[in-house]
Short mmCIF file of C-alpha atoms in Angstrom, two decimals:
data_model
loop_
_atom_site.label_atom_id
_atom_site.label_comp_id
_atom_site.label_asym_id
_atom_site.label_seq_id
_atom_site.Cartn_x
_atom_site.Cartn_y
_atom_site.Cartn_z
CA THR A 52 -34.55 58.65 -4.90
CA THR A 53 -32.10 59.29 -1.95
CA PRO A 54 -29.06 56.79 -1.77
CA PHE A 55 -29.42 54.57 1.34
CA VAL A 56 -26.36 53.26 3.21
CA ILE A 57 -26.82 49.90 5.08
CA GLU A 58 -24.32 47.86 7.16
CA ALA A 59 -24.67 44.26 5.43
CA ALA A 60 -23.02 41.14 7.18
CA SER A 61 -20.34 41.62 4.31
CA GLY A 62 -19.68 45.22 5.02
CA PRO A 63 -21.36 48.55 4.29
CA GLU A 64 -23.43 48.97 0.97
CA VAL A 65 -24.80 51.97 -0.63
CA ILE A 66 -28.24 51.30 -2.38
CA ILE A 67 -29.30 53.23 -5.43
CA ASN A 68 -32.95 52.64 -6.56
CA SER A 69 -32.67 54.29 -10.06
CA SER A 70 -34.92 54.20 -12.94
CA GLU A 71 -32.84 51.58 -14.52
CA ARG A 72 -32.74 49.05 -11.62
CA VAL A 73 -31.62 48.81 -8.09
CA ASP A 74 -27.79 48.78 -7.70
CA ALA A 75 -25.50 48.38 -4.63
CA TYR A 76 -21.91 49.71 -4.35
CA ASP A 77 -19.31 49.56 -1.67
CA PRO A 78 -19.17 53.18 -0.38
CA ARG A 79 -15.55 52.86 0.71
CA THR A 80 -14.22 52.23 -2.67
CA GLY A 81 -17.07 52.94 -5.14
CA ALA A 82 -16.86 49.24 -6.46
CA PHE A 83 -20.16 47.72 -7.90
CA LEU A 84 -21.43 44.96 -5.86
CA TRP A 85 -24.77 43.62 -6.93
CA HIS A 86 -28.19 44.55 -8.92
CA VAL A 87 -31.58 43.60 -8.97
CA GLY A 88 -35.07 44.47 -10.98
CA GLY A 89 -35.71 46.02 -14.26
CA ALA A 90 -36.64 49.47 -15.55
CA ASN A 91 -39.06 51.30 -13.83
CA GLN A 92 -40.31 55.12 -14.31
CA TYR A 93 -39.47 57.49 -11.62
CA PRO A 94 -38.62 55.42 -8.59
CA ILE A 95 -38.88 58.00 -5.54
CA PRO A 96 -38.94 56.02 -2.24
CA ALA A 97 -36.05 55.26 -0.32
CA PRO A 98 -35.61 51.61 0.90
CA THR A 99 -36.23 50.47 4.36
CA PHE A 100 -33.95 48.16 6.32
CA HIS A 101 -34.79 45.80 9.12
CA ASP A 102 -33.17 42.59 10.48
CA GLY A 103 -30.89 42.13 7.52
CA ILE A 104 -33.77 42.62 4.68
CA LEU A 105 -34.12 45.50 2.49
CA TYR A 106 -37.73 46.61 1.60
CA MET A 107 -38.13 48.73 -1.23
CA THR A 108 -40.65 50.26 -3.80
CA ARG A 109 -39.80 50.93 -7.49
CA GLY A 110 -42.23 53.94 -7.72
CA TYR A 111 -44.65 55.43 -10.40
CA ARG A 112 -48.13 54.82 -10.22
CA SER A 113 -48.83 51.47 -8.10
CA GLY A 114 -45.29 50.05 -9.25
CA PRO A 115 -43.55 46.91 -8.01
CA TYR A 116 -42.03 46.55 -4.33
CA MET A 117 -39.74 43.81 -3.04
CA ALA A 118 -37.66 42.49 -0.05
CA VAL A 119 -33.96 41.61 -0.79
CA ARG A 120 -31.24 40.18 1.22
CA PRO A 121 -27.99 42.49 0.67
CA GLY A 122 -24.48 41.00 0.28
CA GLY A 123 -24.63 39.34 -2.85
CA ARG A 124 -22.61 39.79 -6.24
CA GLY A 125 -23.74 40.54 -9.42
CA ASP A 126 -27.43 39.84 -10.61
CA VAL A 127 -29.16 38.91 -7.42
CA SER A 128 -32.62 38.31 -8.75
CA ALA A 129 -32.57 34.63 -8.62
CA SER A 130 -30.57 34.40 -5.41
CA HIS A 131 -31.39 37.29 -3.05
CA VAL A 132 -34.86 38.23 -3.58
CA VAL A 133 -37.18 37.15 -0.48
CA TRP A 134 -40.23 38.13 -2.19
CA GLN A 135 -41.56 40.58 -4.99
CA LEU A 136 -45.01 41.85 -5.83
CA PRO A 137 -45.51 43.25 -9.48
CA THR A 138 -47.88 46.15 -8.50
CA GLY A 139 -49.41 48.03 -5.62
CA ALA A 140 -46.62 50.05 -4.06
CA ALA A 141 -46.75 53.73 -3.20
CA TYR A 142 -45.55 56.26 -5.89
CA ILE A 143 -43.82 58.94 -3.79
CA SER A 144 -43.64 58.04 0.08
CA SER A 145 -41.38 55.26 1.34
CA LEU A 146 -42.35 52.07 3.50
CA VAL A 147 -41.97 52.02 7.08
CA TYR A 148 -41.32 48.75 9.27
CA ASP A 149 -42.88 48.38 12.66
CA ALA A 150 -43.27 44.94 14.46
CA GLY A 151 -43.24 42.70 11.49
CA LEU A 152 -45.50 44.67 9.37
CA LEU A 153 -44.75 47.52 6.39
CA TYR A 154 -46.84 50.47 6.37
CA MET A 155 -47.25 52.54 3.16
CA ALA A 156 -49.79 55.15 1.90
CA ASN A 157 -50.36 56.50 -1.61
CA ASP A 158 -51.41 59.70 -3.45
CA VAL A 159 -54.97 58.85 -3.62
CA GLY A 160 -55.46 58.26 -0.06
CA ALA A 161 -55.26 54.45 0.47
CA ILE A 162 -52.99 52.93 3.34
CA THR A 163 -51.70 49.41 2.82
CA VAL A 164 -50.20 47.08 5.49
CA ILE A 165 -48.16 44.02 4.50
CA GLU A 166 -46.42 41.17 6.20
CA ALA A 167 -42.76 41.97 6.17
CA ALA A 168 -41.69 38.25 6.00
CA THR A 169 -44.05 37.26 3.16
CA GLY A 170 -44.94 40.39 1.36
CA ASN A 171 -48.80 39.29 1.97
CA ARG A 172 -51.46 41.88 2.23
CA ILE A 173 -52.72 42.18 5.69
CA TRP A 174 -55.37 45.17 5.14
CA GLN A 175 -55.85 48.13 2.65
CA GLN A 176 -58.06 51.05 3.75
CA ARG A 177 -58.89 54.63 2.06
CA VAL A 178 -58.65 57.25 4.77
CA ASP A 179 -58.52 60.30 2.49
CA GLY A 180 -55.64 62.40 1.81
CA ILE A 181 -53.03 62.90 -0.51
CA PHE A 182 -49.78 61.10 1.00
CA SER A 183 -46.34 62.31 -0.41
CA ALA A 184 -44.49 62.38 2.84
CA SER A 185 -43.36 58.93 4.21
CA PRO A 186 -45.03 56.96 7.44
CA VAL A 187 -43.32 57.34 10.69
CA ALA A 188 -43.55 54.51 13.55
CA ALA A 189 -43.34 55.52 17.08
CA ASP A 190 -44.81 54.54 20.29
CA GLY A 191 -46.85 51.66 19.04
CA LYS A 192 -48.41 54.26 16.55
CA ILE A 193 -48.05 54.89 12.67
CA TYR A 194 -48.14 58.44 11.68
CA PHE A 195 -49.17 59.73 8.21
CA VAL A 196 -48.97 63.07 7.02
CA SER A 197 -51.14 64.50 4.20
CA GLU A 198 -50.71 67.19 1.82
CA THR A 199 -53.96 68.67 3.05
CA GLY A 200 -52.58 69.32 6.51
CA GLU A 201 -53.99 66.28 8.28
CA VAL A 202 -51.74 64.07 10.47
CA VAL A 203 -53.56 60.67 10.57
CA VAL A 204 -52.70 58.55 13.51
CA LEU A 205 -52.98 54.66 13.51
CA ARG A 206 -52.65 51.83 15.95
CA SER A 207 -49.64 49.70 14.83
CA GLY A 208 -51.04 46.10 14.11
CA ARG A 209 -52.86 43.69 12.03
CA ASP A 210 -56.54 45.40 12.46
CA PRO A 211 -57.03 48.92 10.99
CA GLU A 212 -57.65 51.46 13.74
CA VAL A 213 -57.52 55.27 13.22
CA LEU A 214 -56.47 56.82 16.71
CA ALA A 215 -56.75 60.46 15.51
CA ARG A 216 -56.84 62.74 12.72
CA ASN A 217 -55.25 66.02 13.30
CA ASP A 218 -55.60 69.04 11.02
CA VAL A 219 -52.64 71.44 11.59
CA GLY A 220 -54.23 73.88 8.96
CA GLU A 221 -51.17 74.12 6.64
CA ARG A 222 -49.95 72.27 3.63
CA LEU A 223 -47.61 69.21 4.51
CA LEU A 224 -45.08 67.47 2.26
CA ALA A 225 -42.27 66.56 4.54
CA SER A 226 -42.30 63.43 6.82
CA LEU A 227 -42.50 64.13 10.33
CA ALA A 228 -39.55 63.52 12.71
CA VAL A 229 -39.67 62.11 16.25
CA SER A 230 -37.36 63.16 19.05
CA ASP A 231 -37.62 62.38 23.07
CA GLY A 232 -41.37 62.07 23.04
CA GLN A 233 -42.01 65.12 20.57
CA LEU A 234 -43.08 65.35 16.97
CA PHE A 235 -41.68 67.81 14.74
CA ILE A 236 -43.85 68.86 11.54
CA ARG A 237 -42.69 70.98 8.88
CA SER A 238 -45.18 72.55 6.88
CA ASP A 239 -44.87 75.33 3.87
CA GLY A 240 -44.23 77.88 6.20
CA ARG A 241 -43.74 76.82 9.77
CA LEU A 242 -41.85 74.38 11.98
CA LEU A 243 -44.30 72.68 14.54
CA CYS A 244 -43.40 70.83 17.65
CA ILE A 245 -45.97 68.72 19.37
CA GLY A 246 -45.58 67.28 22.72
CA LYS A 247 -45.07 68.09 26.27
CA PRO A 248 -42.57 71.07 26.98
CA ARG A 249 -39.24 70.05 28.13
CA GLY A 250 -37.36 71.58 31.21
#
């Protein structure tokens, strides 16, 4: 997984989601700060950080996921874990936070929405597709990019509502990017910009 830098109340921390556990270090000195979780094969997703809480999945075939308050020292499993669920997380794609909810998609076409404060599942629905790219939230919508070339657009919220399914005709593995009202999508062979022309 990609190292993830956050600004905790006690200072900056770099979060490492490894196969052994989750570790946090001081990026200024390299000093170890805290750890949580046990060994789990192939943790790929990067954490998400919102309002002082880290949300992370531990990877590999419906593995565990959790919410953790940073800023601890040593083993914080009993002191800083807000909630933790033993299974159900996406294997490759990361979580995205929007309006109190966390969204994730897995590699067998299921999208799951959970309440960020509690970890409770709000809904889960199969939408078809192979989701390796991480979802992106923008303008009240959640965008899911499938390897099959589709961009599935959901309305953000507690009820499942698919707004659009757009097939770009090429394999998509990378997460899309959003800037100034435009979507940037990278396929195997092209970079696509979707939105109104500027200028």
